[in-house]
PDB file of C-alpha atoms in Angstrom:
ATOM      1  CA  UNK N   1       0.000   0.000   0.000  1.00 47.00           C
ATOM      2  CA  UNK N   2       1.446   3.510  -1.363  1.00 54.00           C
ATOM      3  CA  UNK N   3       2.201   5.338   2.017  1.00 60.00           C
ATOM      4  CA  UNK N   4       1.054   8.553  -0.289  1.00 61.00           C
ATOM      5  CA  UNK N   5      -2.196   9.812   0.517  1.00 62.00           C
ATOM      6  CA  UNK N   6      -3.372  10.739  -3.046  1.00 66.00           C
ATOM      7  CA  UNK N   7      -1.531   9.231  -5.366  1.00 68.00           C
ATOM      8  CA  UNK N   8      -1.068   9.786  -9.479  1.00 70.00           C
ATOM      9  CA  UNK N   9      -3.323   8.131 -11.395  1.00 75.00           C
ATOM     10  CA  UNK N  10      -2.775   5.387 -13.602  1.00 79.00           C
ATOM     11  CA  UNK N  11      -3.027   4.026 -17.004  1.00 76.00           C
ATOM     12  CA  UNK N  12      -2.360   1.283 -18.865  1.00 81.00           C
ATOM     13  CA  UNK N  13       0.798   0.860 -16.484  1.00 80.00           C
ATOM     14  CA  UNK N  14       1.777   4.699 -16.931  1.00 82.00           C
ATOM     15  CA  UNK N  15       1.605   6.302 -13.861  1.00 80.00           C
ATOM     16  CA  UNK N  16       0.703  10.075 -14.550  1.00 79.00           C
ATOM     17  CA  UNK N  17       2.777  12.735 -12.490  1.00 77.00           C
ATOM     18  CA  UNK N  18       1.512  16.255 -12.016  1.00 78.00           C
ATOM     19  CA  UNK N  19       4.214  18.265 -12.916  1.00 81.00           C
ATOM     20  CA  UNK N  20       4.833  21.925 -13.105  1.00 86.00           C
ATOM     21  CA  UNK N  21       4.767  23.269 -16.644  1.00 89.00           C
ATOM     22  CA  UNK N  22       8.421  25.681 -17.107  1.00 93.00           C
ATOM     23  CA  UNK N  23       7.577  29.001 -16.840  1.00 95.00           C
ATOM     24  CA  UNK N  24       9.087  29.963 -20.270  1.00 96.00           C
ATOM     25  CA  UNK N  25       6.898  27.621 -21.555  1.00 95.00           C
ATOM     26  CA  UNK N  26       4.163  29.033 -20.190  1.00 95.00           C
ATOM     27  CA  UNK N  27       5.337  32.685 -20.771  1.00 96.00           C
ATOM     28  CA  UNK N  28       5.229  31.710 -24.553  1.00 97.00           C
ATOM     29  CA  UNK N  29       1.841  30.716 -24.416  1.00 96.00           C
ATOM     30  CA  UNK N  30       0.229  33.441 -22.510  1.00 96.00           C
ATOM     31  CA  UNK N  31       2.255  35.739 -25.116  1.00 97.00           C
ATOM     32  CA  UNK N  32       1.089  34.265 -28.099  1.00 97.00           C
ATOM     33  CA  UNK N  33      -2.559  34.612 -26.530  1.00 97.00           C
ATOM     34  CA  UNK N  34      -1.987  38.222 -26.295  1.00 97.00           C
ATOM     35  CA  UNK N  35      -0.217  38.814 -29.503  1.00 97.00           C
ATOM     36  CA  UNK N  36      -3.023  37.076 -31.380  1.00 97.00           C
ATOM     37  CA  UNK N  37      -5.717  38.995 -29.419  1.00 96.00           C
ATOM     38  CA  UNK N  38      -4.180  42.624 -30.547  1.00 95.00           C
ATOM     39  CA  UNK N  39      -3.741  41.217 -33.942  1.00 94.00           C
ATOM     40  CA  UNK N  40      -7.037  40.541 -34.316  1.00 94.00           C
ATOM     41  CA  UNK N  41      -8.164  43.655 -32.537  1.00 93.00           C
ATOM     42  CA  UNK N  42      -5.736  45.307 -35.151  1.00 92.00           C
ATOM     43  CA  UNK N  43      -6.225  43.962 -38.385  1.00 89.00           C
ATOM     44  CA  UNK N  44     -10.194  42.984 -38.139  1.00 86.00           C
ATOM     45  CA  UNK N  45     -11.699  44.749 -35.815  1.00 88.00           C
ATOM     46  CA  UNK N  46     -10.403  48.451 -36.192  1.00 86.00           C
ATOM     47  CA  UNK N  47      -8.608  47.761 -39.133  1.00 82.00           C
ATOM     48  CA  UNK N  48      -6.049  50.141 -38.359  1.00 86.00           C
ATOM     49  CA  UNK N  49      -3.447  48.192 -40.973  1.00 84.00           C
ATOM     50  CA  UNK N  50      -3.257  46.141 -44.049  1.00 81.00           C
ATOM     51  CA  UNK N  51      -3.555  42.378 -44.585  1.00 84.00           C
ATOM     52  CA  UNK N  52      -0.965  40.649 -46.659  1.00 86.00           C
ATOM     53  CA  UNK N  53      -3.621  40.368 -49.338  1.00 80.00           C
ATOM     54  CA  UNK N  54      -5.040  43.773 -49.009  1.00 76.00           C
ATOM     55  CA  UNK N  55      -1.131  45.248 -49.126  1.00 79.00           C
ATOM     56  CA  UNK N  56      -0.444  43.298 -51.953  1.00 79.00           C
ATOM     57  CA  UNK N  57      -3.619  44.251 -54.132  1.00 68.00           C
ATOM     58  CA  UNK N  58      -2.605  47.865 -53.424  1.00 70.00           C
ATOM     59  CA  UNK N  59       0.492  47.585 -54.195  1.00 73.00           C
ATOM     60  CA  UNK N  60      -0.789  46.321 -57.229  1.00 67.00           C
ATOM     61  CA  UNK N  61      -3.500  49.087 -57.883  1.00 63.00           C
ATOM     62  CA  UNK N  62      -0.455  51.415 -57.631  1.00 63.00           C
ATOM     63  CA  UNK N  63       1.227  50.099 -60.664  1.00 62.00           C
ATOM     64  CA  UNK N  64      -1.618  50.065 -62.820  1.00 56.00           C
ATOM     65  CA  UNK N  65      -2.726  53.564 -61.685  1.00 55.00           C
ATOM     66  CA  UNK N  66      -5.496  52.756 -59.696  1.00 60.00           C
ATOM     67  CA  UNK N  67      -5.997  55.182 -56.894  1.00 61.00           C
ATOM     68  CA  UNK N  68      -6.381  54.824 -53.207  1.00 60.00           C
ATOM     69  CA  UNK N  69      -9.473  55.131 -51.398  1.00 62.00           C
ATOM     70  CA  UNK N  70      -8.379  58.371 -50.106  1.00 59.00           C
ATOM     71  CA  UNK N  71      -7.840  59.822 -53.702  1.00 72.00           C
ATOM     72  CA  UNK N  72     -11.329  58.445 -55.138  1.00 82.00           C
ATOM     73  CA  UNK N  73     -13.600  61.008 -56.298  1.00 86.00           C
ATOM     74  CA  UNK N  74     -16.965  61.254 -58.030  1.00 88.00           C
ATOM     75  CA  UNK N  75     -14.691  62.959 -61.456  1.00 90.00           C
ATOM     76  CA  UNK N  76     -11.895  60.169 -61.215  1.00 86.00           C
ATOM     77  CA  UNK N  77     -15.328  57.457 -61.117  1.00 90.00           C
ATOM     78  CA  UNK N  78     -17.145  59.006 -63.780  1.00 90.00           C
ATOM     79  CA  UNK N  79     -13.597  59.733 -65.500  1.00 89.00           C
ATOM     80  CA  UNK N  80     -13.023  55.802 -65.373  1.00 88.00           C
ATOM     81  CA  UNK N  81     -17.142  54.913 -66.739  1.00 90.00           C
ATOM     82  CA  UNK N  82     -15.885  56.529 -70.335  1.00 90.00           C
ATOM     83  CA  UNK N  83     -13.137  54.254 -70.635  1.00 87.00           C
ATOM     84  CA  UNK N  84     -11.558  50.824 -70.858  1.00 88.00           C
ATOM     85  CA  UNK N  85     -11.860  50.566 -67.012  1.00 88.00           C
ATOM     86  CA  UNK N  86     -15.112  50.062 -67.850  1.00 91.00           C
ATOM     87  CA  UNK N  87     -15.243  46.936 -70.101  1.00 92.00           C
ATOM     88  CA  UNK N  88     -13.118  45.185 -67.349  1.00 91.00           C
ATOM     89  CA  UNK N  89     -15.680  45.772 -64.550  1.00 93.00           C
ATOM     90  CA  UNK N  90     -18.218  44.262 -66.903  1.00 94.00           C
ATOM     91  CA  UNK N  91     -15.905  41.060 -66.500  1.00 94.00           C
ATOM     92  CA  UNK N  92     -15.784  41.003 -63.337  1.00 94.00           C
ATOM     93  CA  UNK N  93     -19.953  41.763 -62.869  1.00 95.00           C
ATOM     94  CA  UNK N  94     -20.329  39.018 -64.682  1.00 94.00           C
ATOM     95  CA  UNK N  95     -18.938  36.438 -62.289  1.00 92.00           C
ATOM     96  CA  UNK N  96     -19.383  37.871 -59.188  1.00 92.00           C
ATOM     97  CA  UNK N  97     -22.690  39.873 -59.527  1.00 93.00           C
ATOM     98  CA  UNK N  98     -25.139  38.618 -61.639  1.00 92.00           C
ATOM     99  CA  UNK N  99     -26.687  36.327 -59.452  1.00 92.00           C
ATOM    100  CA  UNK N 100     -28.395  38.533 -57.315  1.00 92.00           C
ATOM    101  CA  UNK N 101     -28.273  41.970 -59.728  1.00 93.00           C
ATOM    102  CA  UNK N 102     -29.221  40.226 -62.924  1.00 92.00           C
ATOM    103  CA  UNK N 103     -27.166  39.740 -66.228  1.00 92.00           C
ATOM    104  CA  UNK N 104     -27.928  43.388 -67.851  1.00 91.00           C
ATOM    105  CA  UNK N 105     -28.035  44.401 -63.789  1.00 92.00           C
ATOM    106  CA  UNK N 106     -32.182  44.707 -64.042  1.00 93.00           C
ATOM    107  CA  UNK N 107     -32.429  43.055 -60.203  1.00 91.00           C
ATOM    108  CA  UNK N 108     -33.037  39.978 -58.693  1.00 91.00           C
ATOM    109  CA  UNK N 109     -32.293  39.547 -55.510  1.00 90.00           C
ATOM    110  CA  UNK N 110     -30.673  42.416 -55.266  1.00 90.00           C
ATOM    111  CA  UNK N 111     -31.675  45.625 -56.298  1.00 93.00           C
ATOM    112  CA  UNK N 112     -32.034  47.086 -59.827  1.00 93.00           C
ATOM    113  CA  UNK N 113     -29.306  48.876 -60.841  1.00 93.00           C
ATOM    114  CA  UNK N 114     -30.583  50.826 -64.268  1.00 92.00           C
ATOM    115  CA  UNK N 115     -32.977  52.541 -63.054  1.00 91.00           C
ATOM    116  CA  UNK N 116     -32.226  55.851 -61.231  1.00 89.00           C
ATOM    117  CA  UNK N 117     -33.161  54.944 -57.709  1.00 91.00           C
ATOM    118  CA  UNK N 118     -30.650  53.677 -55.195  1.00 92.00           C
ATOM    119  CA  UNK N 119     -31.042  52.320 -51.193  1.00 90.00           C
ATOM    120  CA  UNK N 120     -27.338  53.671 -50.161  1.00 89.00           C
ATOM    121  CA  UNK N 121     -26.786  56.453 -52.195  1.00 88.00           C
ATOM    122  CA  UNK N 122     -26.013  57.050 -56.059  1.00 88.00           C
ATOM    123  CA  UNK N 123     -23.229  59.194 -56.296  1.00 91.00           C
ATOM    124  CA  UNK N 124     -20.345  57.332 -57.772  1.00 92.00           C
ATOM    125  CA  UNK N 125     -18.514  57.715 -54.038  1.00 91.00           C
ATOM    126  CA  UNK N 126     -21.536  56.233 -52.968  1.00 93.00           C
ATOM    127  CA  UNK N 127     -21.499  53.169 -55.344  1.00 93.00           C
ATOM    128  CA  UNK N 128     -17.598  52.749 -55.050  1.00 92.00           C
ATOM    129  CA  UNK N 129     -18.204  52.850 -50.533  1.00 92.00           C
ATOM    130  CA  UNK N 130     -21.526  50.209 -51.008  1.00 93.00           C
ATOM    131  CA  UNK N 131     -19.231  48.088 -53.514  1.00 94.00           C
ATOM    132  CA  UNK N 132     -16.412  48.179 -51.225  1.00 91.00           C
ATOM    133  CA  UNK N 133     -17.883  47.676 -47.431  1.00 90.00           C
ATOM    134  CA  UNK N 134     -20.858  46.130 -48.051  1.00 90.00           C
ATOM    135  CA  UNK N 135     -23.959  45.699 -46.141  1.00 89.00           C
ATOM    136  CA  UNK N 136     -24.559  42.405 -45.187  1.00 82.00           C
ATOM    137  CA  UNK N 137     -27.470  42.925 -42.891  1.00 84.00           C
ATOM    138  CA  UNK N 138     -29.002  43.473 -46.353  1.00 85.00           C
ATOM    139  CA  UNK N 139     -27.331  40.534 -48.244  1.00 86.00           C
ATOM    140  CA  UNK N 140     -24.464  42.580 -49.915  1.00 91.00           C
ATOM    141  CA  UNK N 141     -21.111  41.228 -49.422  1.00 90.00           C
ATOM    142  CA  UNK N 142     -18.028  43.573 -48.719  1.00 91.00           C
ATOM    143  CA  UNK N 143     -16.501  43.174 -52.359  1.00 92.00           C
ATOM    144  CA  UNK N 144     -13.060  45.156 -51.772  1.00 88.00           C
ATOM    145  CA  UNK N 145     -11.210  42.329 -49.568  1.00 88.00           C
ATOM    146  CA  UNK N 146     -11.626  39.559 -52.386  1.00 88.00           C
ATOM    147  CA  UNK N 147     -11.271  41.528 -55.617  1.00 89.00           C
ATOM    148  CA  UNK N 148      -9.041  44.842 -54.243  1.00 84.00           C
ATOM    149  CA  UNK N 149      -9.464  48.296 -55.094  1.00 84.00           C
ATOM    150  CA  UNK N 150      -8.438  48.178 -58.523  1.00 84.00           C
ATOM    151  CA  UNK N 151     -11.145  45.606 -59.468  1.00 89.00           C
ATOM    152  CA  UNK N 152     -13.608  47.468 -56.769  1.00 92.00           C
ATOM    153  CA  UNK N 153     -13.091  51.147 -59.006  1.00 90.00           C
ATOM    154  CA  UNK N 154     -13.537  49.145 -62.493  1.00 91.00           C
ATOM    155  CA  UNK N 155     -16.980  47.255 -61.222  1.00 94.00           C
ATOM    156  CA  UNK N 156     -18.259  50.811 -60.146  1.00 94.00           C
ATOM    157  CA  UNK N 157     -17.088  52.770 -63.164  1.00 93.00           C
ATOM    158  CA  UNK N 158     -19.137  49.517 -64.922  1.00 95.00           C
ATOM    159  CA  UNK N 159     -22.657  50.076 -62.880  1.00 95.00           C
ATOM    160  CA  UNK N 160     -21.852  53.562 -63.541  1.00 95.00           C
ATOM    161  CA  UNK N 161     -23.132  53.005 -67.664  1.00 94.00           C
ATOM    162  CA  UNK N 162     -26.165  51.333 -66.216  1.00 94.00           C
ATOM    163  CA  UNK N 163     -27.450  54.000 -64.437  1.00 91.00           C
ATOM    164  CA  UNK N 164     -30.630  55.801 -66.427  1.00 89.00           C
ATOM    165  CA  UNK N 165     -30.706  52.399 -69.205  1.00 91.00           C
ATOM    166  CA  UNK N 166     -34.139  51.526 -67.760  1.00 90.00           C
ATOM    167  CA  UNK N 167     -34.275  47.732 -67.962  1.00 92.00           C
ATOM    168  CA  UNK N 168     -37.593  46.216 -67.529  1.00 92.00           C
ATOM    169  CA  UNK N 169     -37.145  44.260 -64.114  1.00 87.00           C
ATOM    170  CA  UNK N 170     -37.347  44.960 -60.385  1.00 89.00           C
ATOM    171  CA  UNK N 171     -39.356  48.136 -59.220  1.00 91.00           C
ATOM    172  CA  UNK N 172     -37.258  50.861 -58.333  1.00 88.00           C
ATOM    173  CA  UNK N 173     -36.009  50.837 -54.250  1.00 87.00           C
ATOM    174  CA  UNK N 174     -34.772  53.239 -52.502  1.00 82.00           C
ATOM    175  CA  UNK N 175     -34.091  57.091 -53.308  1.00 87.00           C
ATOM    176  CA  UNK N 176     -34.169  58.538 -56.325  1.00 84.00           C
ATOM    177  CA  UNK N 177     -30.834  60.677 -57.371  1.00 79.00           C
ATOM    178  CA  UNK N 178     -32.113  63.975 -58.449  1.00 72.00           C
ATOM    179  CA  UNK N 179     -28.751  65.540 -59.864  1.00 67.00           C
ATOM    180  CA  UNK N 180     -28.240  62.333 -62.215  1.00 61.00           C
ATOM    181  CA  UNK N 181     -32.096  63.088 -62.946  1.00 53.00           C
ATOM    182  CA  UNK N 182     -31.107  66.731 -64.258  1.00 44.00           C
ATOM    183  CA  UNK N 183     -31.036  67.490 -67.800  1.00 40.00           C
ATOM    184  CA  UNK N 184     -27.691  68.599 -67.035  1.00 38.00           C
ATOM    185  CA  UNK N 185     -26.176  65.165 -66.403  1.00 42.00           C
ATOM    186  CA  UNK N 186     -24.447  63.469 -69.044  1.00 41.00           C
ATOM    187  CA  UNK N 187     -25.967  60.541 -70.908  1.00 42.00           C
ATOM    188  CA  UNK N 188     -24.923  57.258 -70.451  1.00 44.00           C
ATOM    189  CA  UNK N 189     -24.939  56.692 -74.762  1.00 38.00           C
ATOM    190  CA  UNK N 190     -21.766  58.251 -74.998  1.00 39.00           C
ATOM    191  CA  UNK N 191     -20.482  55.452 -72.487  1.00 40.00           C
ATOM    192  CA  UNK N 192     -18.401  52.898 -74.787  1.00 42.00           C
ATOM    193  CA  UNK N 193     -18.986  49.320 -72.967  1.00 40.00           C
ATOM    194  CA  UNK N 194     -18.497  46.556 -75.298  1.00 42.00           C
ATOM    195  CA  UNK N 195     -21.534  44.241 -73.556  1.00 44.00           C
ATOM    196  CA  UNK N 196     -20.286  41.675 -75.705  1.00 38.00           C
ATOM    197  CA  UNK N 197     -17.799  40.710 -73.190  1.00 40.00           C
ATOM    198  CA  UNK N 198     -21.072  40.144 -70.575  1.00 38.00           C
ATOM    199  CA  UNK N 199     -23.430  38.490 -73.317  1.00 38.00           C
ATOM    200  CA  UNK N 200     -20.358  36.268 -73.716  1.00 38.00           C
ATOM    201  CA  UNK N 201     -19.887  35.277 -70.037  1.00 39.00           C
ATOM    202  CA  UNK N 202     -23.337  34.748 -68.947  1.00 41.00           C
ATOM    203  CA  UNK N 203     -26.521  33.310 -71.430  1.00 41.00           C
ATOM    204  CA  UNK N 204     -29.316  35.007 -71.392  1.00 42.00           C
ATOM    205  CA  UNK N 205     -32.335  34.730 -69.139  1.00 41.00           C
ATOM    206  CA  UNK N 206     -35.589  33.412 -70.242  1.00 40.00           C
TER     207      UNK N 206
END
């Protein structure tokens, strides 16, 4: 009989001892808790700094030209809708937003985006910030973090041409955008977009 009171358990023949973990073992553990709280804090909570990902997509928005968020305007928007910025954010609505905006972006789930009425503002700031953050309480994704700002500024300069096209679908949501209403705006006809490259991607609904 083991003259200690409460002895280590036992298993399989392997007697289990209670020792005391080293302390710069456990100083190693409790640090990496901490680190990985304030990184998360950091990067996804406030994000106060740039993800590898995000970093690298800038990075790459700075060679082709693409400004930052800080330099986006409603000019360098509109500016981008009359060129071949453009015809690459028709690519890219064709795989990523067509299934709740429609092919020719008449609304499905998702709001109809030819008409002249928007739920977060129409301004081309507006579209670019909606595009970019989101609002997934309503079903939109945050866009920016998977495609970057390069492809983010090309997709708005894109729904920029559809604004005023009228395409039968869902009723009109939201407000309507009274200085894009004014005879003073510019049409959307002089807008080159070869929709060709969207016929192309997606076929036609019935």
């Amino acid at each position: 009989m083991s003259d200690n009171p409460n002895p280590a358990p036992e298993y399989d023949g392997i007697q289990e001892e209670d020792n005391v973990l080293p302390r710069w073992w456990l100083a190693t553990l409790f640090g990496a808790m901490v680190f990985a709280f304030g990184y998360w804090e950091y990067f996804h909570v406030y994000h106060l700094g740039e993800l590898p990902l995000e970093h690298y997509q800038s990075e790459q928005a700075k060679k082709e030209g693409i400004k930052s968020d800080g330099d986006v305007s409603d000019e360098s928007l509109l500016a981008m809708s009359k060129g071949p910025s453009a015809a690459k954010g028709a690519a890219t609505f064709a795989t990523t937003c067509v299934v709740c905006h429609g092919a020719k972006g008449e609304g499905k789930i998702g709001p109809n985006l030819t008409d002249n009425y928007w739920l977060h503002g129409g301004k081309p700031t507006d579209i670019y910030k909606t595009i970019s953050n989101g609002w997934v309480m309503k079903g939109m994704p945050a866009w920016k973090p998977t495609l970057g700002p390069a492809k983010v500024q090309e997709l708005t300069a894109y729904v920029l041409t559809l604004r005023n096209t009228n395409v039968p679908g869902r009723a009109p949501e939201g407000q309507e955008d009274k200085a894009e209403a004014s005879p003073s705006a510019a049409p959307h006809a002089e807008v080159d977009v070869p929709r060709p490259v969207l016929a192309a991607t997606v076929a036609p609904t019935p």
